[in-house]
Amino acid sequence: MADARDPALLTLAEALTDDPRPTLIWGERMAALRELLPPDYPARYFTDDLATSKALGCPVGVVPELAGESRIALMMPRAKALLELRVALAQTLLPPDGTLWVAGHQQDGVKSAETLLEATGAPQTTYVVHVKRRCRVIATTLDPTRPAPPATVERFEQRVPVTTGAGDYELVTLPGVFGHGRLDAASAALIAVLDEREPGYRRALDVGCGAGVLGAWLAKKRSRATVDLVDVSALACAAARRTFAVNGLDGTAHLSEIEDLAKASWDLVVSNPPRHEGREHAHELTARVIDAAAWRLGKGGRFICVANHAKSVTETLDRAFRTVEVAHHAPAFRVWDCTR
């Protein structure tokens, strides 16, 4: 999570301080922003990320509600498709004469936000509010005589056909959720292992579920099993729920840390944790998932996951499980099959 030295947060804080008015600030990795603004600044926060929500004590979800604000400030997300979604939703939420800001670093592509704002279809004036530290705050003012066309989250869905030994289904993905618009290679490899080994379970858990591609396999394979999914992203949980609804599957997606779930409650845990946010972070997250998964399994329970073959990963697996086996080799990852 970004700290008070984050140049994009500093630049946004300066721009907000120069123009104080009620503002909804929407994004992730922005917990330090509150300490950069005056204590009485009229701002509220909204996020899709559970950790940011806990740090700021703010609502977490997919679409915010305004409480009289006429300005929304978006932190530039990593995925351009997610920016497009949030810009469209923000323009629908704002009053006809509302103002929309986008703040971010040049290396994150904030300059492209100006082009996006100009091309969204709502008549408006787009301009740069503040430039500093290789960061920008870009604004657009809506035309009160011609409101923006309504936008919904469903408009930004992409559906991906998935063929498995458990049956075929559609994966419903959303911008900002890993693997948007595709079935990633690691999930496909894990599904192939599930098809081949057909683990038994009455209660199964998909950790870091994303759009629910693994959880859907679990529910498709054993329709009478209890299937739970967990993720720290509200967007991921929303996509997973849509995947289950579209395919007529039964399961529950929880917006939660895995550590907050009950211990010794599942027979099978599957996971393809993120590995795309830097090696150190990926190793730390994988170790957390491994340890937490072990505690959520009863005796004899199985953990089938994607991880790399780093020494720290193998040591953590060996410490947490009675048996550890590599079920699939790939250059960038392994699929591990472990028994508690």
XYZ file of C-alpha atoms in Angstrom:
340
model
C 0.000 0.000 0.000
C 1.317 3.461 -0.893
C 2.737 5.652 1.847
C 2.898 9.408 2.376
C 5.940 9.653 0.082
C 3.975 8.387 -2.921
C 4.381 11.212 -5.473
C 0.910 10.715 -6.960
C -0.706 10.998 -3.518
C 1.352 14.098 -2.712
C 0.379 15.726 -6.006
C -3.306 14.926 -5.555
C -3.238 16.185 -1.960
C -1.798 19.520 -3.114
C -4.442 19.875 -5.830
C -7.256 19.044 -3.407
C -5.916 21.466 -0.797
C -5.814 24.264 -3.381
C -9.462 23.622 -4.275
C -11.321 22.505 -1.120
C -14.831 21.191 -1.698
C -16.731 17.979 -0.919
C -15.008 15.172 -2.815
C -15.320 11.407 -3.087
C -11.851 9.878 -3.520
C -11.959 6.475 -5.217
C -9.097 4.028 -5.608
C -6.595 1.696 -3.961
C -3.247 2.113 -2.195
C -4.249 5.547 -0.917
C -4.415 5.122 2.862
C -1.758 7.809 3.384
C -3.831 10.458 1.600
C -5.839 11.244 4.721
C -2.730 12.357 6.611
C -1.655 14.553 3.688
C -4.906 16.546 3.707
C -6.032 19.061 6.357
C -7.838 17.308 9.242
C -11.151 18.957 8.404
C -10.973 18.387 4.643
C -14.464 17.489 3.283
C -13.485 14.178 1.678
C -14.912 10.674 1.744
C -13.164 7.552 0.472
C -14.276 4.498 -1.485
C -12.309 1.457 -2.617
C -12.543 -2.002 -4.140
C -9.639 -3.222 -1.979
C -10.227 -4.720 1.477
C -6.854 -3.619 2.903
C -7.431 0.001 1.842
C -10.925 -0.126 3.332
C -9.579 -1.348 6.670
C -6.829 1.293 6.712
C -9.207 4.174 5.963
C -12.338 2.825 7.618
C -14.198 3.500 4.375
C -16.794 1.570 2.356
C -15.558 -1.197 0.067
C -17.424 -2.285 -3.048
C -17.747 -1.912 -6.799
C -19.918 1.197 -7.225
C -19.935 4.019 -4.635
C -22.828 6.208 -3.571
C -22.477 9.970 -3.468
C -23.507 11.939 -0.382
C -23.894 15.334 -2.003
C -20.405 15.521 -3.516
C -20.069 17.209 -6.896
C -16.503 15.983 -7.457
C -14.998 12.503 -7.718
C -11.214 12.060 -7.668
C -9.973 8.761 -9.108
C -6.572 7.327 -8.297
C -5.097 5.958 -11.534
C -5.489 2.151 -11.415
C -2.939 -0.197 -12.923
C -5.350 -1.521 -15.553
C -6.529 0.906 -18.233
C -9.759 -1.089 -18.617
C -10.508 -0.482 -14.932
C -9.981 3.261 -15.435
C -12.452 3.157 -18.332
C -15.002 1.401 -16.102
C -14.599 3.852 -13.233
C -14.709 6.918 -15.467
C -17.970 5.715 -17.021
C -19.493 4.928 -13.616
C -18.310 8.229 -12.129
C -19.869 10.224 -14.952
C -23.155 8.405 -14.333
C -22.980 9.097 -10.584
C -22.021 12.774 -10.745
C -24.581 15.572 -10.967
C -24.918 17.199 -14.417
C -22.393 19.933 -13.569
C -20.044 17.628 -11.650
C -16.270 17.419 -11.943
C -14.158 14.295 -12.351
C -10.440 14.178 -11.508
C -7.900 11.468 -12.342
C -4.554 11.492 -10.516
C -1.515 9.352 -11.195
C 2.132 9.043 -12.163
C 3.343 9.322 -15.740
C 4.809 5.803 -15.533
C 1.300 4.524 -14.761
C -0.035 6.091 -17.945
C -1.879 9.027 -16.436
C -1.429 11.022 -19.660
C -3.702 8.516 -21.382
C -6.464 9.488 -18.949
C -6.773 12.846 -20.700
C -7.447 11.133 -24.018
C -9.916 8.797 -22.346
C -11.831 11.628 -20.706
C -12.085 13.465 -24.012
C -13.394 10.339 -25.770
C -15.951 9.096 -23.266
C -18.890 10.497 -25.175
C -20.058 13.010 -22.570
C -19.635 16.623 -23.743
C -17.162 18.225 -21.362
C -14.101 20.346 -20.858
C -10.893 18.487 -20.009
C -7.849 20.216 -18.512
C -4.779 19.651 -16.324
C -5.230 20.774 -12.717
C -1.755 20.138 -11.310
C 1.589 18.796 -12.560
C 4.455 17.910 -10.228
C 6.883 15.048 -9.465
C 6.169 13.527 -12.902
C 2.550 13.194 -11.806
C -0.633 14.803 -13.076
C -4.105 15.587 -11.878
C -6.424 15.778 -14.882
C -9.988 17.076 -14.658
C -13.099 17.030 -16.753
C -16.206 19.137 -16.177
C -19.487 17.750 -17.452
C -21.874 19.802 -19.545
C -25.048 20.282 -17.446
C -27.188 20.526 -20.573
C -26.093 17.123 -21.919
C -25.672 14.453 -19.212
C -23.445 11.429 -19.720
C -25.149 8.234 -20.922
C -25.856 5.753 -18.090
C -23.161 3.148 -17.432
C -23.394 -0.217 -15.685
C -20.754 -2.679 -14.527
C -22.327 -5.397 -16.685
C -21.519 -3.392 -19.818
C -17.820 -3.997 -19.145
C -18.062 -7.758 -18.606
C -16.192 -10.138 -20.864
C -17.123 -13.805 -21.059
C -14.570 -16.546 -21.628
C -15.605 -20.120 -22.549
C -13.920 -22.749 -20.367
C -13.818 -26.425 -21.361
C -13.005 -28.911 -18.573
C -13.506 -32.520 -17.588
C -16.143 -31.354 -15.120
C -18.150 -29.737 -17.913
C -18.097 -26.507 -19.889
C -18.906 -23.107 -18.418
C -18.446 -19.397 -19.018
C -16.041 -17.305 -16.978
C -17.366 -13.771 -16.424
C -14.474 -11.334 -16.036
C -14.363 -7.654 -15.097
C -11.709 -4.951 -15.557
C -9.218 -4.917 -12.709
C -9.623 -8.630 -11.985
C -6.587 -10.764 -12.867
C -6.914 -12.435 -16.249
C -9.646 -10.115 -17.509
C -10.921 -11.387 -20.841
C -8.920 -14.629 -20.873
C -8.153 -17.888 -19.091
C -4.617 -17.540 -17.740
C -2.149 -20.383 -18.261
C -1.683 -21.134 -14.558
C -5.409 -21.523 -13.896
C -5.722 -23.716 -16.993
C -2.891 -25.918 -15.709
C -4.472 -26.204 -12.260
C -7.812 -27.158 -13.833
C -6.022 -29.848 -15.877
C -4.602 -31.262 -12.633
C -8.069 -31.247 -11.057
C -9.462 -33.023 -14.137
C -6.754 -35.673 -13.932
C -6.702 -36.296 -10.179
C -10.365 -35.692 -9.321
C -9.866 -34.968 -5.604
C -12.754 -35.858 -3.310
C -14.449 -33.163 -1.213
C -17.676 -32.192 0.486
C -16.506 -28.679 1.332
C -14.075 -26.831 -0.949
C -12.495 -23.373 -0.865
C -11.049 -21.259 -3.699
C -8.536 -18.764 -2.244
C -7.823 -15.581 -4.220
C -10.712 -16.584 -6.441
C -10.529 -13.795 -9.009
C -13.431 -14.292 -11.408
C -14.121 -17.743 -9.953
C -12.691 -20.008 -12.638
C -11.439 -22.606 -10.117
C -14.452 -22.325 -7.846
C -16.728 -22.885 -10.838
C -14.913 -26.148 -11.591
C -15.423 -27.252 -7.977
C -19.149 -26.464 -8.112
C -19.558 -28.008 -11.574
C -17.791 -31.237 -10.614
C -19.722 -31.836 -7.388
C -23.028 -30.006 -7.399
C -23.883 -31.152 -3.858
C -20.610 -29.934 -2.363
C -20.368 -26.685 -0.414
C -18.120 -24.333 -2.384
C -16.727 -21.127 -0.902
C -14.607 -18.518 -2.659
C -12.593 -15.755 -1.033
C -10.819 -12.663 -2.343
C -9.751 -9.253 -1.006
C -11.100 -7.476 -4.111
C -14.759 -6.503 -4.286
C -14.502 -6.543 -8.087
C -13.208 -10.114 -8.009
C -16.042 -11.218 -5.743
C -18.555 -9.501 -8.026
C -17.099 -11.269 -11.074
C -17.106 -14.631 -9.276
C -20.753 -14.184 -8.292
C -21.604 -13.373 -11.904
C -19.711 -16.479 -13.084
C -21.738 -18.649 -10.717
C -25.041 -16.961 -11.581
C -24.557 -17.185 -15.356
C -23.746 -20.899 -15.100
C -26.432 -21.759 -12.551
C -23.868 -22.881 -9.964
C -24.137 -22.835 -6.179
C -21.367 -21.182 -4.178
C -20.593 -18.233 -1.926
C -17.973 -15.554 -2.627
C -16.625 -13.891 0.524
C -14.871 -10.514 0.568
C -12.359 -11.452 3.249
C -8.789 -12.271 4.161
C -8.281 -16.023 4.304
C -6.964 -15.626 7.860
C -10.424 -14.428 8.922
C -12.109 -17.666 7.815
C -12.845 -20.531 10.206
C -10.109 -23.119 10.772
C -10.322 -26.819 9.812
C -13.495 -26.237 7.806
C -12.688 -27.584 4.303
C -11.619 -30.859 2.680
C -10.015 -29.195 -0.336
C -8.430 -25.781 -0.871
C -7.352 -24.575 -4.325
C -5.501 -21.374 -5.130
C -3.757 -19.497 -7.917
C -2.434 -16.513 -5.931
C -1.171 -13.385 -7.752
C 2.433 -13.603 -8.931
C 2.538 -10.397 -11.006
C 3.206 -7.706 -8.383
C 6.919 -8.225 -7.840
C 8.897 -11.258 -6.712
C 9.212 -10.316 -3.041
C 5.500 -9.546 -2.692
C 4.562 -12.735 -4.568
C 6.717 -14.902 -2.283
C 5.277 -13.273 0.827
C 1.696 -13.663 -0.402
C 2.253 -17.284 -1.437
C 3.659 -18.114 2.008
C 0.617 -16.496 3.639
C -1.770 -18.477 1.453
C 0.062 -21.752 2.126
C 0.087 -21.309 5.900
C -3.514 -20.109 6.040
C -4.724 -22.898 3.746
C -3.091 -25.532 5.944
C -5.008 -24.264 8.971
C -8.304 -24.255 7.039
C -7.983 -27.938 6.124
C -8.993 -30.858 8.279
C -6.706 -33.868 8.695
C -6.160 -35.527 5.332
C -7.378 -32.443 3.461
C -5.719 -31.467 0.187
C -4.248 -28.198 -1.022
C -3.739 -27.844 -4.777
C -2.143 -24.557 -5.758
C -0.058 -22.667 -8.262
C 3.291 -21.326 -7.041
C 6.841 -21.048 -8.277
C 9.641 -23.399 -7.246
C 11.599 -20.956 -5.082
C 13.291 -22.428 -2.035
C 11.087 -20.372 0.296
C 7.955 -21.853 -1.310
C 9.110 -25.461 -1.043
C 10.216 -24.946 2.560
C 6.850 -23.450 3.504
C 4.977 -26.308 1.817
C 7.145 -28.954 3.478
C 6.591 -27.348 6.867
C 2.814 -27.058 6.479
C 1.893 -30.385 4.836
C 2.489 -34.092 5.380
C 3.029 -34.831 1.678
C 4.046 -32.425 -1.091
C 4.096 -33.314 -4.787
C 4.649 -31.375 -7.993
C 1.678 -32.219 -10.208
C 2.620 -29.989 -13.162
C 5.832 -28.298 -14.345
C 5.903 -25.072 -16.361
C 8.759 -22.592 -16.889
C 7.131 -19.874 -14.770
C 5.256 -21.920 -12.166
C 4.426 -25.303 -10.671
C 1.114 -26.855 -9.666
C 1.531 -28.412 -6.228
C -0.651 -31.158 -4.729
C -0.287 -31.311 -0.951
C -1.952 -33.366 1.785
C -2.438 -32.168 5.343
